[in-house]
Short mmCIF file of N, CA and C in Angstrom, two decimals:
data_model
loop_
_atom_site.label_atom_id
_atom_site.label_comp_id
_atom_site.label_asym_id
_atom_site.label_seq_id
_atom_site.Cartn_x
_atom_site.Cartn_y
_atom_site.Cartn_z
N MET A 1 111.05 156.91 211.74
CA MET A 1 112.25 157.39 211.93
C MET A 1 113.19 157.04 210.52
N ALA A 2 113.59 158.54 209.93
CA ALA A 2 114.34 158.32 208.74
C ALA A 2 115.57 157.58 209.32
N ARG A 3 116.38 157.09 208.19
CA ARG A 3 117.34 156.40 208.30
C ARG A 3 118.91 157.22 208.57
N ASN A 4 118.74 158.15 207.98
CA ASN A 4 119.48 159.33 208.19
C ASN A 4 119.56 160.13 209.60
N GLU A 5 118.85 160.30 210.43
CA GLU A 5 118.35 160.28 211.97
C GLU A 5 118.85 159.83 212.92
N LEU A 6 118.56 158.22 212.59
CA LEU A 6 119.35 157.49 213.30
C LEU A 6 120.81 156.97 213.31
N ARG A 7 120.89 156.37 211.78
CA ARG A 7 122.40 156.20 211.79
C ARG A 7 122.82 157.23 210.65
N PRO A 8 123.57 158.08 211.18
CA PRO A 8 124.21 158.87 210.52
C PRO A 8 125.39 159.00 209.89
N VAL A 9 126.10 159.31 208.70
CA VAL A 9 127.25 158.91 208.43
C VAL A 9 128.59 159.94 208.95
N ILE A 10 129.50 159.29 209.41
CA ILE A 10 130.24 160.26 210.12
C ILE A 10 131.99 160.16 209.76
N LYS A 11 132.59 161.01 209.84
CA LYS A 11 134.08 160.64 209.81
C LYS A 11 134.86 160.86 210.59
N LEU A 12 135.84 159.51 210.49
CA LEU A 12 136.76 159.88 211.83
C LEU A 12 137.82 160.16 210.98
N ARG A 13 138.94 161.32 211.87
CA ARG A 13 139.81 161.99 211.39
C ARG A 13 140.83 161.27 212.02
N SER A 14 142.01 161.17 211.74
CA SER A 14 143.11 160.44 212.35
C SER A 14 143.81 161.34 213.28
N THR A 15 144.06 161.09 214.70
CA THR A 15 144.40 161.59 215.55
C THR A 15 146.37 162.33 215.15
N ALA A 16 147.06 161.74 214.23
CA ALA A 16 148.05 161.61 214.36
C ALA A 16 148.55 163.02 213.26
N GLY A 17 147.89 163.73 213.00
CA GLY A 17 147.92 164.35 212.35
C GLY A 17 148.32 164.71 210.51
N THR A 18 148.02 163.60 210.01
CA THR A 18 148.08 162.96 208.74
C THR A 18 146.95 163.49 207.74
N GLY A 19 145.77 163.97 208.41
CA GLY A 19 144.37 163.99 207.42
C GLY A 19 143.93 163.34 207.06
N TYR A 20 144.14 161.63 207.27
CA TYR A 20 143.64 160.74 206.48
C TYR A 20 142.21 160.43 207.39
N THR A 21 141.04 160.05 206.52
CA THR A 21 139.77 160.06 207.24
C THR A 21 139.24 158.83 206.78
N TYR A 22 138.46 158.04 207.86
CA TYR A 22 137.52 156.76 207.25
C TYR A 22 135.86 157.35 207.59
N VAL A 23 135.16 156.89 206.64
CA VAL A 23 133.89 157.29 206.76
C VAL A 23 132.89 156.17 207.14
N THR A 24 132.34 156.09 208.08
CA THR A 24 131.37 154.98 208.21
C THR A 24 129.96 155.50 209.35
N ARG A 25 128.95 154.51 209.91
CA ARG A 25 127.68 154.99 210.20
C ARG A 25 127.71 154.71 211.54
N LYS A 26 127.02 155.27 212.45
CA LYS A 26 127.10 155.14 214.00
C LYS A 26 125.68 155.21 214.26
N ASN A 27 125.44 154.72 215.49
CA ASN A 27 124.05 154.56 215.93
C ASN A 27 123.79 155.51 217.06
N ARG A 28 122.88 156.30 217.18
CA ARG A 28 122.99 157.51 217.99
C ARG A 28 122.61 157.04 219.39
N ARG A 29 121.81 156.04 219.36
CA ARG A 29 120.84 156.17 220.35
C ARG A 29 121.89 154.72 221.29
N ASN A 30 123.15 154.08 220.62
CA ASN A 30 124.06 153.02 221.35
C ASN A 30 125.03 154.00 221.95
N ASP A 31 125.69 154.79 221.07
CA ASP A 31 126.75 156.01 220.93
C ASP A 31 126.32 157.52 220.75
N PRO A 32 125.86 158.12 221.75
CA PRO A 32 125.62 159.47 221.87
C PRO A 32 126.65 160.55 221.50
N ASP A 33 127.42 160.18 222.40
CA ASP A 33 129.03 160.73 222.27
C ASP A 33 130.17 160.67 221.29
N ARG A 34 130.83 161.83 220.99
CA ARG A 34 132.21 161.31 219.90
C ARG A 34 132.44 160.26 220.12
N MET A 35 132.64 159.55 218.96
CA MET A 35 133.42 157.90 218.99
C MET A 35 134.73 158.01 218.62
N THR A 36 135.25 157.41 219.32
CA THR A 36 136.89 156.89 219.25
C THR A 36 137.19 155.75 218.46
N LEU A 37 137.75 155.24 217.72
CA LEU A 37 138.21 154.32 217.36
C LEU A 37 139.72 153.64 216.85
N ARG A 38 140.38 152.99 217.07
CA ARG A 38 141.73 152.60 216.77
C ARG A 38 141.97 151.89 215.55
N LYS A 39 142.19 152.71 214.26
CA LYS A 39 142.34 152.30 213.03
C LYS A 39 143.76 152.31 212.61
N TYR A 40 144.06 151.45 211.68
CA TYR A 40 145.13 152.18 210.63
C TYR A 40 145.64 153.06 209.91
N ASP A 41 146.44 153.55 210.09
CA ASP A 41 146.51 154.83 209.25
C ASP A 41 147.85 154.81 208.31
N PRO A 42 147.52 154.55 207.03
CA PRO A 42 148.59 154.08 205.85
C PRO A 42 149.27 155.49 205.62
N VAL A 43 149.03 156.37 206.05
CA VAL A 43 150.14 157.76 206.07
C VAL A 43 151.12 157.46 206.88
N ALA A 44 150.73 157.01 208.29
CA ALA A 44 151.34 157.17 209.42
C ALA A 44 152.26 155.96 209.30
N GLY A 45 151.80 154.56 208.76
CA GLY A 45 152.46 153.62 208.79
C GLY A 45 152.03 152.74 210.16
N ARG A 46 151.21 153.26 211.01
CA ARG A 46 151.04 152.54 212.18
C ARG A 46 149.06 152.71 212.53
N HIS A 47 149.11 152.20 213.48
CA HIS A 47 148.22 151.84 214.11
C HIS A 47 147.51 153.51 215.44
N VAL A 48 146.57 154.14 214.98
CA VAL A 48 146.34 155.12 215.67
C VAL A 48 144.99 155.39 216.33
N THR A 49 144.50 156.32 216.89
CA THR A 49 143.41 156.52 217.32
C THR A 49 142.36 157.57 216.02
N PHE A 50 141.42 157.26 216.07
CA PHE A 50 140.72 158.01 214.99
C PHE A 50 139.44 158.36 216.07
N ARG A 51 139.01 160.12 215.71
CA ARG A 51 138.07 160.72 216.48
C ARG A 51 136.82 161.06 215.63
N GLU A 52 135.82 161.15 215.98
CA GLU A 52 134.92 161.52 215.17
C GLU A 52 134.79 163.06 214.92
N GLU A 53 134.56 163.63 213.84
CA GLU A 53 134.61 164.83 213.57
C GLU A 53 133.32 165.49 213.12
N ARG A 54 132.53 166.69 213.83
CA ARG A 54 131.61 166.91 213.29
C ARG A 54 131.41 168.22 212.46
#
C-alpha cells in the first residue's frame, strides 16, 4: 500500500473561528472518522478543539 493511502495528510481547523490550522498525518485504520484534538490556538490565545476538515 502506498504511503499516502494509509497515512494521509490532514488539516486540523480551529473551532474557535480564527481560521488557524495545524497539518498532520493520521492512520486511516485506527481513526477512520474525523479527528478532533484539543490544541493551542495562538490567535485565540487558549486551547480549543481542532477538527479535521476534508
